[in-house]
CSV table of C-alpha atoms and ligand atoms in Angstrom, one decimal:
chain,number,residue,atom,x,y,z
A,1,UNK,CA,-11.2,-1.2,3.4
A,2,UNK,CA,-7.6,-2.7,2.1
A,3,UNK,CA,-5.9,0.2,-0.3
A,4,UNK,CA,-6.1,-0.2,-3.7
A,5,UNK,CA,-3.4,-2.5,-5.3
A,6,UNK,CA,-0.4,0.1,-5.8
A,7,UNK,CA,-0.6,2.0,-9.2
A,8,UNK,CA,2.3,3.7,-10.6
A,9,UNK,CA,5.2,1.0,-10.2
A,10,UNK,CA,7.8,2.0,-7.9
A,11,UNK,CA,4.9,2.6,-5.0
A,12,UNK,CA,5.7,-1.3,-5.5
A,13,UNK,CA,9.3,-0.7,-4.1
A,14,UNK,CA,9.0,2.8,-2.1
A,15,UNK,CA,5.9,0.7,-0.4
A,16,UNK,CA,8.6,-1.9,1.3
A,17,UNK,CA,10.2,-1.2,4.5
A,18,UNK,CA,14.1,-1.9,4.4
A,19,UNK,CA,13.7,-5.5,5.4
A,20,UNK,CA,10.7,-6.2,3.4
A,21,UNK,CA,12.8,-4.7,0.5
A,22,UNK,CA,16.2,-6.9,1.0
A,23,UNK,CA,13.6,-10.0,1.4
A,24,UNK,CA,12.1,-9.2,-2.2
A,25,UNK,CA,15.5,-8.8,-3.6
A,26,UNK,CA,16.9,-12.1,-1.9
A,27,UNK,CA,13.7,-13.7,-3.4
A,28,UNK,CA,15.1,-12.5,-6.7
A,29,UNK,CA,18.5,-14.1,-6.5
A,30,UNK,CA,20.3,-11.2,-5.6
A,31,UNK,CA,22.7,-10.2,-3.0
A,32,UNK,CA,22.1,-7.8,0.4
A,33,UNK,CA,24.5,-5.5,-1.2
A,34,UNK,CA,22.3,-4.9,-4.0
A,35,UNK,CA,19.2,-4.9,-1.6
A,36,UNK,CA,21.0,-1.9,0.0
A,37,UNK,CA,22.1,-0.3,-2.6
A,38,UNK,CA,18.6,-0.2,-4.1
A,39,UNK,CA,17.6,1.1,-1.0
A,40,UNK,CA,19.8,4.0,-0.8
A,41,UNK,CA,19.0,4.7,-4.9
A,42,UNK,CA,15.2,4.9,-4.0
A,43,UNK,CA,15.1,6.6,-0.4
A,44,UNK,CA,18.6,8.1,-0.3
A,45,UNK,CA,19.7,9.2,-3.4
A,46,UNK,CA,15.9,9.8,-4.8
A,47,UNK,CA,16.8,8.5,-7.7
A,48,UNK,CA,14.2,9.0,-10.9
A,49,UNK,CA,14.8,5.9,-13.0
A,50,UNK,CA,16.6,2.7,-13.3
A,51,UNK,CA,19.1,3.8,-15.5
A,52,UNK,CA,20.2,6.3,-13.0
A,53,UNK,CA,21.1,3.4,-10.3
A,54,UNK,CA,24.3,2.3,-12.4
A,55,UNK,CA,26.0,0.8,-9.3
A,56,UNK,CA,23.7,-2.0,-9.5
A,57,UNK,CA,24.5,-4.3,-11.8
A,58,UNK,CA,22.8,-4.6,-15.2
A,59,UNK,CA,21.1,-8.2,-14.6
A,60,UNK,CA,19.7,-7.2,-11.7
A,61,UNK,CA,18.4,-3.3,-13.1
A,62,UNK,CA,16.9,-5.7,-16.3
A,63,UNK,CA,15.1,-7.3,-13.5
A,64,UNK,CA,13.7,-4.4,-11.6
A,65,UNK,CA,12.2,-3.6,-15.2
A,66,UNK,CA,11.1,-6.2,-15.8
A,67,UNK,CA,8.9,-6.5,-12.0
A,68,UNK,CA,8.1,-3.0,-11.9
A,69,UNK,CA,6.6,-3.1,-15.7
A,70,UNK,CA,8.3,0.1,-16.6
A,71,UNK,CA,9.7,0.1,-20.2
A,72,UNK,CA,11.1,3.3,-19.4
A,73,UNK,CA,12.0,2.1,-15.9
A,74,UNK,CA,11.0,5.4,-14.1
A,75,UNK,CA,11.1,5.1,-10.2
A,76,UNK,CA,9.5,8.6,-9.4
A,77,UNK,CA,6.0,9.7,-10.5
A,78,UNK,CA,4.5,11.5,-12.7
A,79,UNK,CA,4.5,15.2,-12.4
A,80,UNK,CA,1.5,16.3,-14.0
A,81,UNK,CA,2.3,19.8,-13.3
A,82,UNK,CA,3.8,22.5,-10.9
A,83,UNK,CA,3.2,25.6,-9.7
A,84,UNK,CA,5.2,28.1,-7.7
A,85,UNK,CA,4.4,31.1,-5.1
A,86,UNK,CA,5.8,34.6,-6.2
A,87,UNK,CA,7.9,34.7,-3.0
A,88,UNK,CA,9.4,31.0,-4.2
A,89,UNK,CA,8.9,29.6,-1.2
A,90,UNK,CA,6.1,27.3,-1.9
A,91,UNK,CA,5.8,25.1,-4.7
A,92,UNK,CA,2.5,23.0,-5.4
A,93,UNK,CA,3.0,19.9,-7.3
A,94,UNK,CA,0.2,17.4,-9.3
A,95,UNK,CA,1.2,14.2,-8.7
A,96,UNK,CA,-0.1,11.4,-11.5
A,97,UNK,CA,-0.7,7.7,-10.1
A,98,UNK,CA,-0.6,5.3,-12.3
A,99,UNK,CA,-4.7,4.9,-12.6
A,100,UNK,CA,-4.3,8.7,-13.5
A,101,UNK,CA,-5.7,10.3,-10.6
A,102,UNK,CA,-4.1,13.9,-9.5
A,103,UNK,CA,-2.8,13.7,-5.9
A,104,UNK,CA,-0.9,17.0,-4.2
A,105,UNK,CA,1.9,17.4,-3.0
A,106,UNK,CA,3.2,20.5,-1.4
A,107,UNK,CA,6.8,22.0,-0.4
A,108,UNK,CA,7.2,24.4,2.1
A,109,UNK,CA,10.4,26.6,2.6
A,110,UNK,CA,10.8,28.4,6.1
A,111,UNK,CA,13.8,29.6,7.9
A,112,UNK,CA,15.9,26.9,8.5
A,113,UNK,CA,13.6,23.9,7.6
A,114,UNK,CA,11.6,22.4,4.9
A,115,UNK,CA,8.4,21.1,5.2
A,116,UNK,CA,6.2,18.7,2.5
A,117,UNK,CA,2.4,18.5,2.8
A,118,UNK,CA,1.3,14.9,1.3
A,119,UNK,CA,-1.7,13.6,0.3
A,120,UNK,CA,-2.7,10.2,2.2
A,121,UNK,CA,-6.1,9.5,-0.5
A,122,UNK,CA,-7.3,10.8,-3.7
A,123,UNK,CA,-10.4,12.7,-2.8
A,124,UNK,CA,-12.1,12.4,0.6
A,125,UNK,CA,-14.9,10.6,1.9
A,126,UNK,CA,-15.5,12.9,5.1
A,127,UNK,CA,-17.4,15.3,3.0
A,128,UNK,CA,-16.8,18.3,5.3
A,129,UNK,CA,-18.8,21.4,3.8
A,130,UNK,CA,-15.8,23.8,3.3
A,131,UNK,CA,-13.3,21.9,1.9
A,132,UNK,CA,-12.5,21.3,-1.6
A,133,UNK,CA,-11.4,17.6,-1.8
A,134,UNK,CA,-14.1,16.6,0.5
A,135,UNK,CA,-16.2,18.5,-1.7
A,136,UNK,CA,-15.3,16.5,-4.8
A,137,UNK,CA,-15.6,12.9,-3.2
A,138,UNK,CA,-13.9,10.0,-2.3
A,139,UNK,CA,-11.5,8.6,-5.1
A,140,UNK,CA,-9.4,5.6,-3.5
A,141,UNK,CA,-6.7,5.3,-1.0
A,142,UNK,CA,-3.1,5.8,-1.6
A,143,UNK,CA,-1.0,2.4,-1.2
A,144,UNK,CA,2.3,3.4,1.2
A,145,UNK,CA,4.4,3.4,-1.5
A,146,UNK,CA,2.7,6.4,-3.1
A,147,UNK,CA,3.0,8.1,0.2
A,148,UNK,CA,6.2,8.0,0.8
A,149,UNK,CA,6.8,8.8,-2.5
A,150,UNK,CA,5.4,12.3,-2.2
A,151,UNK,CA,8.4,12.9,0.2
A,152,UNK,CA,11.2,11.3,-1.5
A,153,UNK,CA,10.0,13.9,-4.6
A,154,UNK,CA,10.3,16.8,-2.4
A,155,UNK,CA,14.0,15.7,-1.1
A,156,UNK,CA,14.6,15.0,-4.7
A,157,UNK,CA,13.6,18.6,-5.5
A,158,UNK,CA,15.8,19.5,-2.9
A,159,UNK,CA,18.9,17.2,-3.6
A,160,UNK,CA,19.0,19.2,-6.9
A,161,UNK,CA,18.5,22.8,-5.6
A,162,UNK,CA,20.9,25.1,-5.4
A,163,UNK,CA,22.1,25.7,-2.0
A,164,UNK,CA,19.0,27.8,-0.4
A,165,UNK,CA,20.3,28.7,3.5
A,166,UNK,CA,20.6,26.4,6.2
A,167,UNK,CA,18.3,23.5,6.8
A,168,UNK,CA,17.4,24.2,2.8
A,169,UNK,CA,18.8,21.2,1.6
A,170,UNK,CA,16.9,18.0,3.0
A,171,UNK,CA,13.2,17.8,4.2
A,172,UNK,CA,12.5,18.0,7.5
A,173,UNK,CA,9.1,18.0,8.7
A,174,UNK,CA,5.6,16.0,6.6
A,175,UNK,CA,2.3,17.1,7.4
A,176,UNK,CA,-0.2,14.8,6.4
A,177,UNK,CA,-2.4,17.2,6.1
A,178,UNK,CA,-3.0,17.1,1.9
A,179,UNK,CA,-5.8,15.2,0.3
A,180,UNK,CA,-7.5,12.9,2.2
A,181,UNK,CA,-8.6,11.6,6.1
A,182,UNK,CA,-5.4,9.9,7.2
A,183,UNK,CA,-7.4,7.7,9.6
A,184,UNK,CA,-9.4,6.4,7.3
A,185,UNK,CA,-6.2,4.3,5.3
A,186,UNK,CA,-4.3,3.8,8.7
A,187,UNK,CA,-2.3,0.8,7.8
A,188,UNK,CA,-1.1,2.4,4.4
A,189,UNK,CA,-0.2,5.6,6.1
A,190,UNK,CA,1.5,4.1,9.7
A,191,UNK,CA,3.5,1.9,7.2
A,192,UNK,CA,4.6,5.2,5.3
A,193,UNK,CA,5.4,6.9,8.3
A,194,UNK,CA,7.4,3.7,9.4
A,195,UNK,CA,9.4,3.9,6.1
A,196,UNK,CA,9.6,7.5,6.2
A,197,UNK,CA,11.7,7.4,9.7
A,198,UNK,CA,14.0,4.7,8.4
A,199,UNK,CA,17.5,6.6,9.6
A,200,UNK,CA,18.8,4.9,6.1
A,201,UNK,CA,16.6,6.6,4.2
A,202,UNK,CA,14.5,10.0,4.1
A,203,UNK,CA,15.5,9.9,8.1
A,204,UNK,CA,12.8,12.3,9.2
A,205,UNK,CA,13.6,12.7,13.4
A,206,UNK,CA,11.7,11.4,16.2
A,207,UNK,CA,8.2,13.6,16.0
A,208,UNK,CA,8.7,15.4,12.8
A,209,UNK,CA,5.7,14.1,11.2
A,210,UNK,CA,2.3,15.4,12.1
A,211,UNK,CA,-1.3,13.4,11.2
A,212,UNK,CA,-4.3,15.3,10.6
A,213,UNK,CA,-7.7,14.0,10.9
A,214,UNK,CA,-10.9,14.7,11.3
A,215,UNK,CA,-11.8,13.0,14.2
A,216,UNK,CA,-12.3,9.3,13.3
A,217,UNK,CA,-12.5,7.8,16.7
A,218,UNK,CA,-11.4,4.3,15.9
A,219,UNK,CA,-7.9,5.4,14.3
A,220,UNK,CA,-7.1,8.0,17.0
A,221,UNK,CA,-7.9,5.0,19.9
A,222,UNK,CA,-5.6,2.9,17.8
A,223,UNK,CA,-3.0,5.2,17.9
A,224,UNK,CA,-3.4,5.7,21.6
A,225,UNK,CA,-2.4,2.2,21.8
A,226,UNK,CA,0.3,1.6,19.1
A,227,UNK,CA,1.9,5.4,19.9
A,228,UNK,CA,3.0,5.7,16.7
A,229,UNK,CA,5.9,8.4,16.5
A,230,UNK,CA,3.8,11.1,15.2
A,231,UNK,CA,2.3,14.0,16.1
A,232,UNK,CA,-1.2,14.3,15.8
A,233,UNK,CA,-3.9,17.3,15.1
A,234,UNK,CA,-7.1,16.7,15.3
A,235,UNK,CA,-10.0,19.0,13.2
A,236,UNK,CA,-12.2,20.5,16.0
A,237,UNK,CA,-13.9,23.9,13.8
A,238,UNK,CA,-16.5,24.1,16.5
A,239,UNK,CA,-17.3,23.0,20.1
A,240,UNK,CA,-21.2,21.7,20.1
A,241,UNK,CA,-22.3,18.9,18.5
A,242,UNK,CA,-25.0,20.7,17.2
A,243,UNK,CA,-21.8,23.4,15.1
A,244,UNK,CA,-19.9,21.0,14.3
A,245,UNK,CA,-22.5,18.8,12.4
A,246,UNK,CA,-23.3,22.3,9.8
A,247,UNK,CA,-19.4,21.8,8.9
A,248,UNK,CA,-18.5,17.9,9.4
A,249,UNK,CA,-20.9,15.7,8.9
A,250,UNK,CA,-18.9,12.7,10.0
A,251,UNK,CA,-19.5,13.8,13.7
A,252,UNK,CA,-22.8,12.4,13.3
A,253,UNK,CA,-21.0,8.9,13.3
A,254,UNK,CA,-18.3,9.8,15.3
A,255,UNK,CA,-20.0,12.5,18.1
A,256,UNK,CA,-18.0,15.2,19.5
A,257,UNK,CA,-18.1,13.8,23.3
A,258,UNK,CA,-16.7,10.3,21.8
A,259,UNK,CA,-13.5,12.5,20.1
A,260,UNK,CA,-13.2,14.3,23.3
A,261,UNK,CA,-13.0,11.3,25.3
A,262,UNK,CA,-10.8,9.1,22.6
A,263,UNK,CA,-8.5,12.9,22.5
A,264,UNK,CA,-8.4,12.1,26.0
A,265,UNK,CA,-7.5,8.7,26.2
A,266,UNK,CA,-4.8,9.8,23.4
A,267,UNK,CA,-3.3,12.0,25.1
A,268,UNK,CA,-3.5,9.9,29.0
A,269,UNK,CA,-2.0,7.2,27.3
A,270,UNK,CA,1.2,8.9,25.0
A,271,UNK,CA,1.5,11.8,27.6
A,272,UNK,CA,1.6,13.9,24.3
A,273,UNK,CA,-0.3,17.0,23.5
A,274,UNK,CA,-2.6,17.4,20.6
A,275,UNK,CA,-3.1,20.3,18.4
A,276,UNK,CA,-6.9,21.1,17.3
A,277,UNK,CA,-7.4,22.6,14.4
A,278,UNK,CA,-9.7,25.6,13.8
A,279,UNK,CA,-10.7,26.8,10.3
A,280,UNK,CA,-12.0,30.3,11.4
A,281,UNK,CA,-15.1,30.7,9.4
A,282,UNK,CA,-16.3,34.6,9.2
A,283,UNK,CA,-19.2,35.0,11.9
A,284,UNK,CA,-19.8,31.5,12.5
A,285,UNK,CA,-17.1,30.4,14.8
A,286,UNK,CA,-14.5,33.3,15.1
A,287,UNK,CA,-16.6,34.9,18.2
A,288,UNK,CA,-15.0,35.2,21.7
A,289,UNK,CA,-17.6,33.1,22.9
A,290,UNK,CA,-16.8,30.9,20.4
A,291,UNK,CA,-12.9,30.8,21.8
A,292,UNK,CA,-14.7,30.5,25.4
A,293,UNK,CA,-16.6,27.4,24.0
A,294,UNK,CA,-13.7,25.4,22.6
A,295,UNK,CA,-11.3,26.6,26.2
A,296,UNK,CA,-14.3,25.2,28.2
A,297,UNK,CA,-14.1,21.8,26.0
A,298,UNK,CA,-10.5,21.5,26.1
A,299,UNK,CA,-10.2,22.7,29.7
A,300,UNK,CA,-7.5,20.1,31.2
A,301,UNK,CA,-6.1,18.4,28.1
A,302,UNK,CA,-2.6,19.0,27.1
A,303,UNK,CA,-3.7,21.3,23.5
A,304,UNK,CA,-2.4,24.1,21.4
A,305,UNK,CA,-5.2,25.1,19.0
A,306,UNK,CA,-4.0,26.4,15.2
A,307,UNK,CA,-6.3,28.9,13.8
A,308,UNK,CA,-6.4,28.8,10.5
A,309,UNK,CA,-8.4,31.7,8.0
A,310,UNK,CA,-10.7,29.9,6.0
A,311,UNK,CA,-10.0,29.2,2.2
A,312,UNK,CA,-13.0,30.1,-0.1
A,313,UNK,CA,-13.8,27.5,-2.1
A,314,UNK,CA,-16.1,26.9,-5.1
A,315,UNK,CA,-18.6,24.3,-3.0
A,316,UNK,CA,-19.2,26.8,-0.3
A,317,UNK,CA,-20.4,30.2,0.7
A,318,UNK,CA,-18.3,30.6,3.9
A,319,UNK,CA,-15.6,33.5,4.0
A,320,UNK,CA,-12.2,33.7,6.1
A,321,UNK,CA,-12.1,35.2,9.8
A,322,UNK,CA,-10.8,38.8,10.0
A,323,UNK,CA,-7.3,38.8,11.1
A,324,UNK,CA,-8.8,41.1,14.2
A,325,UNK,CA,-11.3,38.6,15.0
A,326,UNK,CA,-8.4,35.8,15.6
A,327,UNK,CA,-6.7,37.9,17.9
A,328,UNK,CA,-8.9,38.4,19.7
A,329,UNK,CA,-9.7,34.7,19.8
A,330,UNK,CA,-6.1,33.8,20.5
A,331,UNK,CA,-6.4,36.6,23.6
A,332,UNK,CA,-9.7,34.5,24.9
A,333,UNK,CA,-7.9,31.1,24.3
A,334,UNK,CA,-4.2,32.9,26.3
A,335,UNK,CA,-6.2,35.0,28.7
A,336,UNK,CA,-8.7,33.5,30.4
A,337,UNK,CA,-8.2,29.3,29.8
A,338,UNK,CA,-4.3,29.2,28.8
A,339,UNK,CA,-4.1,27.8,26.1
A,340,UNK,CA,-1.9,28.5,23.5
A,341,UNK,CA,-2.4,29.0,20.3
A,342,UNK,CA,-1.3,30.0,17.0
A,343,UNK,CA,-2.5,31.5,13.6
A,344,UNK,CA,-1.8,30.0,10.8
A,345,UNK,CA,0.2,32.2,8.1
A,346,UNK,CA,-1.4,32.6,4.5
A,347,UNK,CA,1.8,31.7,2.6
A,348,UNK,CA,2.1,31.2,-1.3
A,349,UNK,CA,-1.4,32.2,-1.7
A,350,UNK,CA,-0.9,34.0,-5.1
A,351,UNK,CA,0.0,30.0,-6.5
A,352,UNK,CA,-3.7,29.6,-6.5
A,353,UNK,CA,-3.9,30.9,-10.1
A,354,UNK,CA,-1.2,28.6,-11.3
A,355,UNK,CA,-3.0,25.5,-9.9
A,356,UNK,CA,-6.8,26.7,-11.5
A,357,UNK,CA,-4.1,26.7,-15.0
A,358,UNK,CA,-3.1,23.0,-14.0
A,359,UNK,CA,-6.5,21.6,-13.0
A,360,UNK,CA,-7.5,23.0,-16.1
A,361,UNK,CA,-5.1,21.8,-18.1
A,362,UNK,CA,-5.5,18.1,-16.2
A,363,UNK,CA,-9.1,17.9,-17.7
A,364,UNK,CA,-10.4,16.9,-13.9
A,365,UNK,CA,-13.0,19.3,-14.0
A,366,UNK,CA,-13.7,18.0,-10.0
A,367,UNK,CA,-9.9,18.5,-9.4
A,368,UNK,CA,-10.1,21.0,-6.2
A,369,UNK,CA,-7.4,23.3,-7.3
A,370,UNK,CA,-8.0,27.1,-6.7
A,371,UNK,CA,-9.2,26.4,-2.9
A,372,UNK,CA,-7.4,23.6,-1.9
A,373,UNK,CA,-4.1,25.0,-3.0
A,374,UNK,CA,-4.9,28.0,-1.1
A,375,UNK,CA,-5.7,25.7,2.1
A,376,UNK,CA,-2.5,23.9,2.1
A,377,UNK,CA,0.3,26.5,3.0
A,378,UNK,CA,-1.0,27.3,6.2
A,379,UNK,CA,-1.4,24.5,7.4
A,380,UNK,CA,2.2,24.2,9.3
A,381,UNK,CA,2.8,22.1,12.2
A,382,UNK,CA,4.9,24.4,15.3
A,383,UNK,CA,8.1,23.2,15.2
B,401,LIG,N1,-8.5,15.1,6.6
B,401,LIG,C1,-7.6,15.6,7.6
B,401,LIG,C2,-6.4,16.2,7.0
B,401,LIG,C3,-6.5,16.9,5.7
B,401,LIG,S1,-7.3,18.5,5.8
B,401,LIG,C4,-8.4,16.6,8.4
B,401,LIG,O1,-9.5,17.0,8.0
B,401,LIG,O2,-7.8,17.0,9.4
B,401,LIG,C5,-6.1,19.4,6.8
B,401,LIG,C6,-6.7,20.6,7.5
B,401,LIG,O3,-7.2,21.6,6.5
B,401,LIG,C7,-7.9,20.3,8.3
B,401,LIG,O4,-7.8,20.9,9.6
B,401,LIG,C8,-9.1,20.9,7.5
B,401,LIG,O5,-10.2,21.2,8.3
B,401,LIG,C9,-8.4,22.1,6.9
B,401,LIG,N2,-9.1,22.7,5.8
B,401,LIG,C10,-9.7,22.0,4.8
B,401,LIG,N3,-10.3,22.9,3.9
B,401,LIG,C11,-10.0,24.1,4.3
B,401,LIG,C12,-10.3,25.4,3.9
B,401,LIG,N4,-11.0,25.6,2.8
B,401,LIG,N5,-9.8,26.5,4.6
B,401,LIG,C13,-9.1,26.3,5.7
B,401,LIG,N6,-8.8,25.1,6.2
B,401,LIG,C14,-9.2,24.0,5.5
B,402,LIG,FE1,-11.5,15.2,4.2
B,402,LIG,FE2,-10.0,16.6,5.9
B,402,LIG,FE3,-11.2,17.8,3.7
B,402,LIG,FE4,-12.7,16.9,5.8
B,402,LIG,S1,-11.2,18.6,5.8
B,402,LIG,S2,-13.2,16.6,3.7
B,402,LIG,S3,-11.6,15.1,6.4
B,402,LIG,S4,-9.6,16.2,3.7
């Protein structure tokens, strides 16, 4: 299915690559040098409105207006509302689209790097049992613009910080790893990541993105072929069919020895590793015969597996792994197939009460906001 038609206006422009841009703003009558000194407002500078850009000249600002439809001529969107981790090193933003739908957006502070969880849909149609947007339902797709957007308002946040430490002041890694099956709105997303690496704009390095999905066959295949410059991580949680269906009921379309063999063909055809994601789920899949199940399946792929504590939410009775129980885990995974591995810190966890205040506040009664806030943070990428 084709995303929606873009929302909030400036997905409009953030949504155009560099050249599509100067080609919309030569269609307009206007010079390259405006073309790239929109541009640098809306990917460089991160500029919030129109009136900010006031090195482009009046006639062709009055323009922009009047295209994007904006009487206030805002270029960023809509914060609904924010919350913050006691420690301050995670902050949790609503985003508002233009339709009104609530999309997260999360920025992460670590030693010497920033990273920004986006959301690539509002809701999810995967419908996996233990997580909070699947649990409240597919919404729409975000358009690329409103991707990329997410990032430039986290390098806007930090444009205007105060100096934090080194590698504090511009965003370096995205996880697409917020709302929503990246695979399942390829085109929007591979065009966001395009715009995201554009060296004249948000400049995010070679390999400092990393794409999450569930497992959808078709778009890791695609990928395989078009080697997109991203890492990717796919959502294992268990290593039988018959396990996997009880937590992700989209393996019943796309079966776990067709992701295996497309993981495979990934990772033949790139000569990259993947990282499999496993949501350790108190007595259910945090055994060491578990961890001897999922070595055996990736036996002779290039892997690291991220265990990551489960995230109680409201839609399902599940509780978190002990922290013992992944160590021992980690040992099986390290000791007898060599595999490494990592677990997944619980940072910013204590935010969770902030965001049930905003989803309140928001009226979205559906709106997953204690559990999914606390399931973003640890989901980092090794870097
Ligand atoms: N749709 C993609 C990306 C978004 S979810 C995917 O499923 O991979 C990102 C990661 O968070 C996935 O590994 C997902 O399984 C995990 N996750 C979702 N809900 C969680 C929860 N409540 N606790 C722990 N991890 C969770
Ligand atoms: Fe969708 Fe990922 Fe949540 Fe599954 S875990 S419902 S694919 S966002």
């Amino acid at each position: 299915m084709m995303p929606a038609e873009p929302d909030f206006p400036v997905s409009r422009l953030l949504g155009l690559t560099r050249t599509e841009l100067f080609t919309q703003v030569e269609s307009w009558g206007f010079s390259r040098v405006h073309a790239a000194r929109l541009w640098r407002y809306l990917h460089w500078e991160c500029a919030e409105s129109l009136g900010e850009m006031d090195a482009l000249p009046a006639r062709v600002r009055a323009r922009l207006a009047s295209e994007l439809g904006d009487a206030k001529a805002s270029v960023a969107p809509a914060v609904a509302s924010e919350s913050r981790s006691n420690d301050g090193f995670t902050r949790k933003f609503l985003l508002e689209l233009g339709d009104g739908r609530l999309i997260e957006t999360v920025l992460m502070r670590f030693s010497g790097r920033v990273t920004a969880c986006v959301s690539s849909q509002a809701g999810c149609a995967m419908g996996c049992v233990f997580c909070a947007t699947g649990q409240m339902g597919f919404g729409r797709h975000l358009h690329a613009g409103e991707i990329v957007a997410q990032a430039v308002h986290v390098q806007r946040i930090l444009r205007h910080a105060p100096a934090a430490g080194p590698g504090q002041h511009r965003l370096r890694n995205v996880v697409l790893m917020g709302m929503g099956e990246p695979l399942h709105n390829y085109d929007a997303v591979m065009k966001a990541v395009a715009i995201l690496h554009d060296p004249s704009g948000v400049a995010l390095g070679a390999e400092r993105i990393t794409l999450s999905t569930v497992g959808v066959v078709p778009g890791i295949l695609r990928m395989a072929e078009e080697k997109p410059p991203v890492h990717l991580a796919v959502s294992l949680h268990a290593a039988t069919q018959e396990e996997r269906a009880r937590l992700v009921p989209v393996t019943a379309k796309w079966p776990l020895d067709e992701l295996m063999a497309a993981c495979r063909v990934y990772s033949e055809r790139t000569g990259r590793r993947i990282f499999y994601e496993w949501t350790l789920i108190d007595g259910q899949n945090d055994s060491p015969s578990a961890a001897r199940a999922v070595g055996r399946l990736l036996r002779g792929l290039p892997a690291q597996v991220n265990l990551i504590p489960l995230n109680p939410t409201a839609g399902y009775g599940g509780l978190p792994g002990h922290a013992e129980a992944a160590r021992k885990f980690q040992a099986v995974l390290a000791d007898e197939f060599r595999i490494p591995s990592t677990i997944r810190q619980r940072r910013g966890i204590d935010i969770a009460a902030g965001c049930g205040q905003l989803a309140a506040a928001s009226g979205q009664s559906s709106f997953p906001h204690l559990s999914s806030l606390l399931r973003q943070s640890p989901l980092l990428p090794q870097s």
